[in-house]
Amino acid sequence: MSERVIAPKSRGFLFLDSHPDGCRQLVDEMWQAVPAPVAAEGEGPVALVIGSSAGYGLAATIAGLARVGIRGIGVCFEKAPGRRTGTAGWYRTAATARLAQQHGRDMVFLNGDAFGDAMKEQVAELLAERFGGRLDFLIYSVAAPRRTDPDTGDVYASVLKPVGSPYTTKTLVFEADGTPEVKEVTTAPAEGDDIEQTVAVMGGTDWERWISFLADRSLLADGFTTAALSYIGSPLTAAIYRQGTIGAAKAHLEATARTLDERLGKTVRGRAVTSVNAAAVTQSSTAIPGIALYTGLLRGVLGDTMVNPVGQLAELWDQLTGARPLDLDDEGRVRLDTWELAPAVQDAVADRWSTATSDTVTELADLDWFSDEVHRLYGFSVPGVDYTAPVETDVPWPTPTALDTRVCD
């Protein structure tokens, strides 16, 4: 037993520990927020979610389980409890597995490097032995700082930089006492092979490798559909995001989708799309200059009408499964961000952005909501959790049921 009281300690938006009970309660809330299940007969479709423990990948997993009744595999890369607590994704995965089991969903979670072929082999073996040798859906939601090429061993590192010239923007920080400050930060432009490195990590190369790996083993079902989760965002953040190094990676991801869509249509009557999601507070997004301020201002404009991640991913599952028509833009992308990018909304956010200072930001942005959302990423600020009580931190990784006890041994 390793019970202790866990208090939130952070460096900026990065927390040093996470709270197991808070993470479990957060997953419960997300499950309950999913719209009522779509009526279906028999076993649910087999799905693979790559990046299943955080952000939109977690939302895709929970929405798929709760609304569509998927079964299958979630892949993520999380740190086990040790001297510090486990990562929040470790505890969220344990909680998701518990709910899946309670609702009769056969969902296996694997912890390891999704970029490596060893993980692909493990997934292929599971699909063949546990899930009838067929895969209906693959959701790709990977945000990573680096990637090792399985063929060459070369290591690529992604960077958050503008392209062409330095970028100066307003950004939101919280002082040690919690006081919000609006400051200006300048980010140096990409240099050398920064763009190529970022594309190698965050573009579509590994997504395509997964599809090829599984197709070569005849594991793609007739009508197989895959979606990579993406983001475009506001003109206010375009220079650091859509027009920056990450934007180059997203463009590569979308080009990969078009290539895969043509290929899958010919081979398994399948589809490949990118899904452009809307703004949310995630562990990845808080690292991008300006995004924190933008998201807080967006919430200040929209309030509770912002669509949360599980609501967005429930809509995506409806489109992928045919419960609703697949609604694509001219670039072949599913757009779940139209409410965010509506001209009236963006005009209102831009007006607030132009006047946001340390003195005015609390009136213009919903900072209480934003701060709570950041804390909730790590299991804090979750209603119903007693943060003064000791909690067991040594939560085991979820193991599969008796169908296959060898996986994760």
Short mmCIF file of C-alpha atoms in Angstrom, two decimals:
data_model
loop_
_atom_site.label_atom_id
_atom_site.label_comp_id
_atom_site.label_asym_id
_atom_site.label_seq_id
_atom_site.Cartn_x
_atom_site.Cartn_y
_atom_site.Cartn_z
CA MET A 1 0.00 0.00 0.00
CA SER A 2 1.23 3.51 -0.78
CA GLU A 3 -1.43 5.87 0.50
CA ARG A 4 -0.70 9.56 0.89
CA VAL A 5 -2.30 12.96 0.65
CA ILE A 6 -1.64 14.50 -2.77
CA ALA A 7 -1.68 18.27 -3.18
CA PRO A 8 -1.44 20.03 -6.55
CA LYS A 9 2.11 21.26 -7.16
CA SER A 10 2.95 22.70 -10.54
CA ARG A 11 5.52 24.44 -12.67
CA GLY A 12 3.39 26.64 -14.83
CA PHE A 13 0.74 24.40 -16.36
CA LEU A 14 2.74 21.21 -15.70
CA PHE A 15 1.82 19.36 -12.51
CA LEU A 16 4.34 17.18 -10.70
CA ASP A 17 1.82 14.63 -9.42
CA SER A 18 -1.65 13.47 -10.32
CA HIS A 19 -4.56 12.36 -8.14
CA PRO A 20 -5.87 8.82 -8.72
CA ASP A 21 -9.35 9.40 -7.25
CA GLY A 22 -9.72 12.67 -9.13
CA CYS A 23 -8.71 11.03 -12.42
CA ARG A 24 -11.19 8.22 -11.80
CA GLN A 25 -14.01 10.65 -11.03
CA LEU A 26 -13.15 12.73 -14.11
CA VAL A 27 -13.43 9.65 -16.34
CA ASP A 28 -16.78 8.84 -14.71
CA GLU A 29 -17.97 12.37 -15.51
CA MET A 30 -16.83 12.07 -19.12
CA TRP A 31 -18.65 8.74 -19.52
CA GLN A 32 -21.85 10.22 -18.08
CA ALA A 33 -21.57 13.22 -20.43
CA VAL A 34 -21.66 11.03 -23.55
CA PRO A 35 -25.05 11.17 -25.29
CA ALA A 36 -27.26 8.10 -24.96
CA PRO A 37 -25.98 4.99 -26.77
CA VAL A 38 -26.85 4.43 -30.39
CA ALA A 39 -29.05 1.34 -30.69
CA ALA A 40 -27.13 -1.59 -32.15
CA GLU A 41 -27.54 -5.34 -32.35
CA GLY A 42 -24.85 -7.84 -31.44
CA GLU A 43 -21.27 -7.08 -30.53
CA GLY A 44 -19.92 -3.60 -31.11
CA PRO A 45 -17.35 -2.82 -33.79
CA VAL A 46 -13.66 -3.48 -33.18
CA ALA A 47 -11.68 -0.27 -32.78
CA LEU A 48 -8.07 0.68 -32.17
CA VAL A 49 -7.42 4.05 -30.53
CA ILE A 50 -3.80 5.18 -30.69
CA GLY A 51 -3.27 7.82 -28.03
CA SER A 52 -6.14 6.66 -25.83
CA SER A 53 -5.18 8.13 -22.45
CA ALA A 54 -5.36 11.91 -22.86
CA GLY A 55 -7.05 14.77 -24.66
CA TYR A 56 -9.18 13.95 -27.68
CA GLY A 57 -7.86 10.40 -27.83
CA LEU A 58 -9.29 9.75 -24.35
CA ALA A 59 -12.54 11.39 -25.41
CA ALA A 60 -12.63 9.18 -28.52
CA THR A 61 -12.12 6.09 -26.38
CA ILE A 62 -14.81 6.96 -23.84
CA ALA A 63 -17.30 8.18 -26.44
CA GLY A 64 -16.72 5.06 -28.53
CA LEU A 65 -17.24 2.76 -25.55
CA ALA A 66 -20.26 4.55 -24.12
CA ARG A 67 -22.12 5.54 -27.29
CA VAL A 68 -21.16 2.97 -29.93
CA GLY A 69 -20.19 -0.01 -27.76
CA ILE A 70 -16.79 -0.43 -29.35
CA ARG A 71 -14.47 -3.19 -28.24
CA GLY A 72 -10.84 -3.45 -29.07
CA ILE A 73 -7.53 -1.86 -28.06
CA GLY A 74 -6.28 1.42 -26.66
CA VAL A 75 -2.60 2.29 -27.02
CA CYS A 76 -0.82 4.95 -24.98
CA PHE A 77 2.49 5.72 -23.31
CA GLU A 78 2.24 6.47 -19.58
CA LYS A 79 4.51 6.32 -16.55
CA ALA A 80 3.79 3.91 -13.70
CA PRO A 81 3.60 4.99 -10.05
CA GLY A 82 6.97 5.03 -8.32
CA ARG A 83 8.70 7.71 -6.29
CA ARG A 84 6.05 10.08 -7.60
CA THR A 85 2.51 9.22 -8.54
CA GLY A 86 1.75 7.66 -11.89
CA THR A 87 0.92 10.00 -14.73
CA ALA A 88 -2.65 11.19 -14.98
CA GLY A 89 -3.03 9.10 -18.13
CA TRP A 90 -2.06 5.99 -16.16
CA TYR A 91 -4.92 6.56 -13.72
CA ARG A 92 -7.37 7.63 -16.43
CA THR A 93 -6.65 4.42 -18.32
CA ALA A 94 -7.29 2.31 -15.21
CA ALA A 95 -10.59 4.14 -14.70
CA THR A 96 -11.62 3.76 -18.36
CA ALA A 97 -10.86 0.04 -18.24
CA ARG A 98 -12.96 -0.35 -15.09
CA LEU A 99 -15.95 1.35 -16.70
CA ALA A 100 -15.53 -0.65 -19.90
CA GLN A 101 -15.60 -3.88 -17.92
CA GLN A 102 -18.64 -2.77 -15.91
CA HIS A 103 -20.52 -2.09 -19.14
CA GLY A 104 -19.48 -5.35 -20.78
CA ARG A 105 -17.03 -3.84 -23.27
CA ASP A 106 -14.00 -5.96 -24.15
CA MET A 107 -11.31 -3.29 -24.21
CA VAL A 108 -7.59 -4.00 -23.77
CA PHE A 109 -5.10 -1.23 -23.00
CA LEU A 110 -1.44 -1.46 -23.98
CA ASN A 111 1.26 0.82 -22.60
CA GLY A 112 4.27 1.47 -24.79
CA ASP A 113 5.78 3.24 -27.79
CA ALA A 114 3.12 3.56 -30.48
CA PHE A 115 5.81 4.54 -33.00
CA GLY A 116 7.65 1.24 -32.63
CA ASP A 117 6.96 -1.94 -34.59
CA ALA A 118 6.97 -4.01 -31.39
CA MET A 119 3.71 -2.33 -30.36
CA LYS A 120 2.28 -2.86 -33.82
CA GLU A 121 3.13 -6.56 -33.57
CA GLN A 122 1.43 -6.79 -30.18
CA VAL A 123 -1.70 -5.11 -31.50
CA ALA A 124 -1.78 -7.32 -34.58
CA GLU A 125 -1.50 -10.43 -32.41
CA LEU A 126 -4.34 -9.25 -30.17
CA LEU A 127 -6.57 -8.47 -33.12
CA ALA A 128 -5.97 -11.92 -34.58
CA GLU A 129 -6.36 -13.90 -31.37
CA ARG A 130 -8.92 -11.93 -29.36
CA PHE A 131 -11.02 -9.93 -31.83
CA GLY A 132 -11.57 -12.29 -34.70
CA GLY A 133 -8.82 -10.99 -36.95
CA ARG A 134 -10.63 -7.88 -38.07
CA LEU A 135 -10.44 -4.16 -37.33
CA ASP A 136 -13.36 -1.87 -38.15
CA PHE A 137 -12.02 1.51 -36.98
CA LEU A 138 -8.70 3.12 -36.16
CA ILE A 139 -8.53 6.50 -34.40
CA TYR A 140 -5.11 8.17 -34.52
CA SER A 141 -4.53 10.83 -31.84
CA VAL A 142 -0.83 11.19 -31.11
CA ALA A 143 0.93 14.25 -29.71
CA ALA A 144 4.55 13.53 -28.87
CA PRO A 145 7.84 15.38 -28.46
CA ARG A 146 9.88 12.84 -30.42
CA ARG A 147 9.71 9.73 -32.57
CA THR A 148 12.21 7.01 -33.40
CA ASP A 149 11.98 5.71 -36.96
CA PRO A 150 11.58 1.91 -36.71
CA ASP A 151 13.51 1.35 -39.95
CA THR A 152 16.52 3.63 -39.50
CA GLY A 153 16.66 4.25 -35.76
CA ASP A 154 16.81 8.00 -36.44
CA VAL A 155 15.23 10.11 -33.68
CA TYR A 156 13.12 13.11 -34.69
CA ALA A 157 12.05 15.92 -32.34
CA SER A 158 9.02 18.15 -32.80
CA VAL A 159 9.12 21.87 -32.03
CA LEU A 160 6.55 24.64 -31.58
CA LYS A 161 7.87 27.45 -33.75
CA PRO A 162 6.57 29.94 -36.29
CA VAL A 163 7.85 29.80 -39.85
CA GLY A 164 9.74 32.67 -41.49
CA SER A 165 10.02 35.27 -38.73
CA PRO A 166 9.84 35.57 -34.94
CA TYR A 167 6.35 35.52 -33.45
CA THR A 168 5.30 37.76 -30.60
CA THR A 169 1.97 37.10 -28.92
CA LYS A 170 0.07 37.64 -25.74
CA THR A 171 0.02 34.67 -23.45
CA LEU A 172 -1.55 33.80 -20.10
CA VAL A 173 0.45 32.78 -17.06
CA PHE A 174 -0.43 32.37 -13.42
CA GLU A 175 1.89 33.69 -10.73
CA ALA A 176 2.83 31.54 -7.73
CA ASP A 177 -0.07 32.99 -5.73
CA GLY A 178 -2.52 32.24 -8.55
CA THR A 179 -2.72 35.77 -9.90
CA PRO A 180 -3.31 35.75 -13.67
CA GLU A 181 -0.92 37.77 -15.81
CA VAL A 182 -1.07 38.60 -19.51
CA LYS A 183 2.43 38.84 -20.89
CA GLU A 184 4.07 39.05 -24.29
CA VAL A 185 6.36 36.25 -25.39
CA THR A 186 8.46 36.00 -28.53
CA THR A 187 9.22 32.68 -30.18
CA ALA A 188 12.15 32.36 -32.58
CA PRO A 189 11.33 31.01 -36.05
CA ALA A 190 12.04 27.52 -37.30
CA GLU A 191 15.54 26.94 -38.52
CA GLY A 192 17.49 24.15 -40.12
CA ASP A 193 15.34 21.03 -40.38
CA ASP A 194 12.84 22.01 -37.65
CA ILE A 195 9.89 21.68 -40.03
CA GLU A 196 10.97 18.31 -41.38
CA GLN A 197 11.62 17.01 -37.86
CA THR A 198 8.20 18.13 -36.64
CA VAL A 199 6.45 16.62 -39.66
CA ALA A 200 8.29 13.33 -39.05
CA VAL A 201 6.87 13.20 -35.51
CA MET A 202 3.43 14.80 -35.82
CA GLY A 203 2.54 14.24 -39.47
CA GLY A 204 0.96 11.23 -41.10
CA THR A 205 3.99 8.96 -41.50
CA ASP A 206 3.28 6.76 -38.51
CA TRP A 207 -0.48 6.75 -39.13
CA GLU A 208 0.17 5.38 -42.62
CA ARG A 209 2.66 2.88 -41.21
CA TRP A 210 -0.02 1.54 -38.84
CA ILE A 211 -2.48 1.09 -41.70
CA SER A 212 0.12 -0.63 -43.89
CA PHE A 213 1.24 -2.88 -41.06
CA LEU A 214 -2.29 -4.08 -40.31
CA ALA A 215 -3.28 -4.32 -44.00
CA ASP A 216 -0.27 -6.51 -44.75
CA ARG A 217 -1.59 -8.93 -42.13
CA SER A 218 -5.11 -8.88 -43.59
CA LEU A 219 -6.56 -7.37 -40.39
CA LEU A 220 -8.62 -4.58 -41.95
CA ALA A 221 -12.32 -5.39 -42.16
CA ASP A 222 -14.40 -4.66 -45.25
CA GLY A 223 -15.45 -1.02 -44.90
CA PHE A 224 -12.61 -0.24 -42.50
CA THR A 225 -12.56 3.45 -41.57
CA THR A 226 -9.79 5.48 -39.98
CA ALA A 227 -9.67 9.03 -38.67
CA ALA A 228 -6.73 11.13 -37.50
CA LEU A 229 -7.62 13.86 -35.02
CA SER A 230 -6.44 17.37 -35.88
CA TYR A 231 -6.94 21.06 -35.14
CA ILE A 232 -6.95 24.27 -37.18
CA GLY A 233 -7.81 26.94 -34.65
CA SER A 234 -8.30 30.67 -34.73
CA PRO A 235 -6.57 33.32 -36.88
CA LEU A 236 -5.40 34.72 -33.53
CA THR A 237 -3.13 31.69 -33.01
CA ALA A 238 -2.42 30.81 -36.64
CA ALA A 239 1.17 32.08 -36.73
CA ILE A 240 2.30 29.69 -34.00
CA TYR A 241 -0.08 26.87 -34.88
CA ARG A 242 -1.59 26.40 -38.33
CA GLN A 243 1.09 28.45 -40.11
CA GLY A 244 3.90 27.16 -37.89
CA THR A 245 5.82 23.92 -37.67
CA ILE A 246 2.85 22.07 -36.14
CA GLY A 247 0.67 23.35 -38.97
CA ALA A 248 3.08 21.84 -41.47
CA ALA A 249 2.67 18.52 -39.68
CA LYS A 250 -1.12 18.86 -39.76
CA ALA A 251 -1.02 19.59 -43.48
CA HIS A 252 1.03 16.42 -43.95
CA LEU A 253 -1.52 14.51 -41.87
CA GLU A 254 -4.33 15.74 -44.13
CA ALA A 255 -2.41 14.85 -47.28
CA THR A 256 -1.83 11.39 -45.83
CA ALA A 257 -5.57 11.06 -45.27
CA ARG A 258 -6.26 11.72 -48.94
CA THR A 259 -3.69 9.12 -49.97
CA LEU A 260 -5.03 6.55 -47.52
CA ASP A 261 -8.63 7.27 -48.50
CA GLU A 262 -7.92 6.45 -52.13
CA ARG A 263 -5.96 3.33 -51.20
CA LEU A 264 -8.50 1.98 -48.71
CA GLY A 265 -11.37 2.65 -51.08
CA LYS A 266 -9.75 0.33 -53.62
CA THR A 267 -8.67 -2.42 -51.24
CA VAL A 268 -11.35 -2.76 -48.53
CA ARG A 269 -14.04 -0.29 -49.62
CA GLY A 270 -12.83 1.82 -46.71
CA ARG A 271 -12.34 5.47 -45.81
CA ALA A 272 -9.68 7.70 -44.26
CA VAL A 273 -10.39 11.20 -42.97
CA THR A 274 -9.00 13.80 -40.65
CA SER A 275 -11.28 15.16 -37.97
CA VAL A 276 -10.77 18.82 -37.16
CA ASN A 277 -11.71 19.21 -33.51
CA ALA A 278 -12.44 22.42 -31.64
CA ALA A 279 -10.56 24.09 -28.82
CA ALA A 280 -10.22 22.41 -25.45
CA VAL A 281 -7.87 22.51 -22.50
CA THR A 282 -5.45 19.61 -22.93
CA GLN A 283 -1.97 18.81 -21.67
CA SER A 284 -0.66 19.42 -25.18
CA SER A 285 -2.50 22.69 -25.88
CA THR A 286 -1.36 24.43 -22.69
CA ALA A 287 2.23 24.26 -23.97
CA ILE A 288 1.49 26.42 -27.02
CA PRO A 289 2.07 30.19 -26.58
CA GLY A 290 -1.19 32.13 -26.70
CA ILE A 291 -3.48 29.10 -26.64
CA ALA A 292 -4.25 29.37 -22.92
CA LEU A 293 -5.34 32.99 -23.26
CA TYR A 294 -7.32 32.26 -26.41
CA THR A 295 -9.17 29.33 -24.82
CA GLY A 296 -10.03 31.32 -21.71
CA LEU A 297 -11.38 34.17 -23.86
CA LEU A 298 -13.34 31.72 -26.02
CA ARG A 299 -14.97 30.33 -22.90
CA GLY A 300 -15.70 33.90 -21.78
CA VAL A 301 -17.60 34.44 -25.03
CA LEU A 302 -19.41 31.10 -25.26
CA GLY A 303 -19.79 29.95 -21.67
CA ASP A 304 -21.49 26.57 -21.34
CA THR A 305 -22.31 26.45 -25.06
CA MET A 306 -18.74 25.30 -25.74
CA VAL A 307 -18.93 21.69 -26.88
CA ASN A 308 -16.79 19.48 -24.65
CA PRO A 309 -14.44 16.85 -26.11
CA VAL A 310 -16.69 13.83 -25.51
CA GLY A 311 -19.56 15.68 -27.17
CA GLN A 312 -17.41 16.36 -30.20
CA LEU A 313 -16.12 12.79 -30.39
CA ALA A 314 -19.61 11.35 -29.99
CA GLU A 315 -20.49 13.35 -33.12
CA LEU A 316 -17.45 11.93 -34.89
CA TRP A 317 -18.40 8.35 -33.98
CA ASP A 318 -21.93 8.99 -35.26
CA GLN A 319 -20.49 10.03 -38.61
CA LEU A 320 -17.94 7.23 -38.81
CA THR A 321 -20.51 4.54 -37.99
CA GLY A 322 -23.18 5.89 -40.34
CA ALA A 323 -25.61 6.96 -37.62
CA ARG A 324 -25.34 10.36 -39.30
CA PRO A 325 -24.07 11.19 -42.79
CA LEU A 326 -20.33 11.74 -43.11
CA ASP A 327 -20.11 15.54 -43.45
CA LEU A 328 -16.83 16.56 -45.10
CA ASP A 329 -15.46 19.94 -46.16
CA ASP A 330 -13.83 20.63 -49.51
CA GLU A 331 -10.53 19.21 -48.22
CA GLY A 332 -12.16 15.93 -47.16
CA ARG A 333 -12.08 16.76 -43.45
CA VAL A 334 -14.77 16.19 -40.83
CA ARG A 335 -15.31 19.59 -39.20
CA LEU A 336 -16.26 19.50 -35.52
CA ASP A 337 -15.01 23.07 -35.00
CA THR A 338 -17.62 25.11 -36.89
CA TRP A 339 -19.12 26.51 -33.68
CA GLU A 340 -15.69 27.78 -32.60
CA LEU A 341 -14.78 29.37 -35.94
CA ALA A 342 -18.15 31.01 -36.58
CA PRO A 343 -17.40 34.64 -37.63
CA ALA A 344 -19.45 36.15 -34.80
CA VAL A 345 -17.61 34.07 -32.22
CA GLN A 346 -14.18 34.85 -33.64
CA ASP A 347 -14.99 38.56 -33.85
CA ALA A 348 -16.02 38.59 -30.20
CA VAL A 349 -12.89 36.74 -29.12
CA ALA A 350 -10.69 39.05 -31.21
CA ASP A 351 -12.24 42.11 -29.55
CA ARG A 352 -11.47 40.70 -26.13
CA TRP A 353 -7.97 39.67 -27.20
CA SER A 354 -7.14 43.21 -28.30
CA THR A 355 -8.00 44.66 -24.89
CA ALA A 356 -6.81 41.80 -22.68
CA THR A 357 -4.25 42.90 -20.10
CA SER A 358 -3.36 41.72 -16.64
CA ASP A 359 -5.86 44.26 -15.30
CA THR A 360 -8.75 43.31 -17.60
CA VAL A 361 -8.33 39.61 -18.30
CA THR A 362 -10.47 38.42 -15.38
CA GLU A 363 -13.39 40.36 -16.85
CA LEU A 364 -12.85 39.11 -20.41
CA ALA A 365 -11.91 35.45 -19.94
CA ASP A 366 -13.40 32.70 -17.81
CA LEU A 367 -10.23 32.09 -15.83
CA ASP A 368 -11.90 30.17 -13.01
CA TRP A 369 -13.09 27.64 -15.58
CA PHE A 370 -9.71 27.57 -17.30
CA SER A 371 -7.78 27.06 -14.06
CA ASP A 372 -10.14 24.28 -13.00
CA GLU A 373 -9.78 22.60 -16.38
CA VAL A 374 -5.98 22.63 -16.10
CA HIS A 375 -6.19 21.17 -12.59
CA ARG A 376 -8.68 18.53 -13.77
CA LEU A 377 -6.17 17.28 -16.33
CA TYR A 378 -4.24 15.91 -13.35
CA GLY A 379 -7.21 14.86 -11.24
CA PHE A 380 -7.55 18.00 -9.14
CA SER A 381 -10.53 20.39 -8.79
CA VAL A 382 -12.91 17.50 -9.41
CA PRO A 383 -16.17 17.80 -7.42
CA GLY A 384 -16.82 15.03 -4.93
CA VAL A 385 -13.16 14.18 -4.26
CA ASP A 386 -11.75 14.64 -0.74
CA TYR A 387 -8.29 16.04 -1.35
CA THR A 388 -7.48 16.05 2.37
CA ALA A 389 -7.75 12.27 2.62
CA PRO A 390 -4.90 9.84 1.85
CA VAL A 391 -5.32 8.03 -1.47
CA GLU A 392 -3.77 4.85 -2.84
CA THR A 393 -1.31 5.83 -5.58
CA ASP A 394 -0.06 2.36 -6.55
CA VAL A 395 -2.87 1.63 -8.99
CA PRO A 396 -2.07 -1.33 -11.27
CA TRP A 397 -2.24 -1.16 -15.04
CA PRO A 398 -5.49 -2.80 -16.19
CA THR A 399 -4.98 -6.38 -17.29
CA PRO A 400 -7.24 -8.17 -19.78
CA THR A 401 -9.86 -10.62 -18.65
CA ALA A 402 -9.48 -14.38 -18.96
CA LEU A 403 -9.73 -14.29 -22.76
CA ASP A 404 -6.02 -13.55 -22.86
CA THR A 405 -4.01 -13.09 -19.68
CA ARG A 406 -0.65 -13.08 -21.48
CA VAL A 407 -0.95 -9.52 -22.79
CA CYS A 408 0.59 -6.97 -20.38
CA ASP A 409 2.21 -9.67 -18.22
#
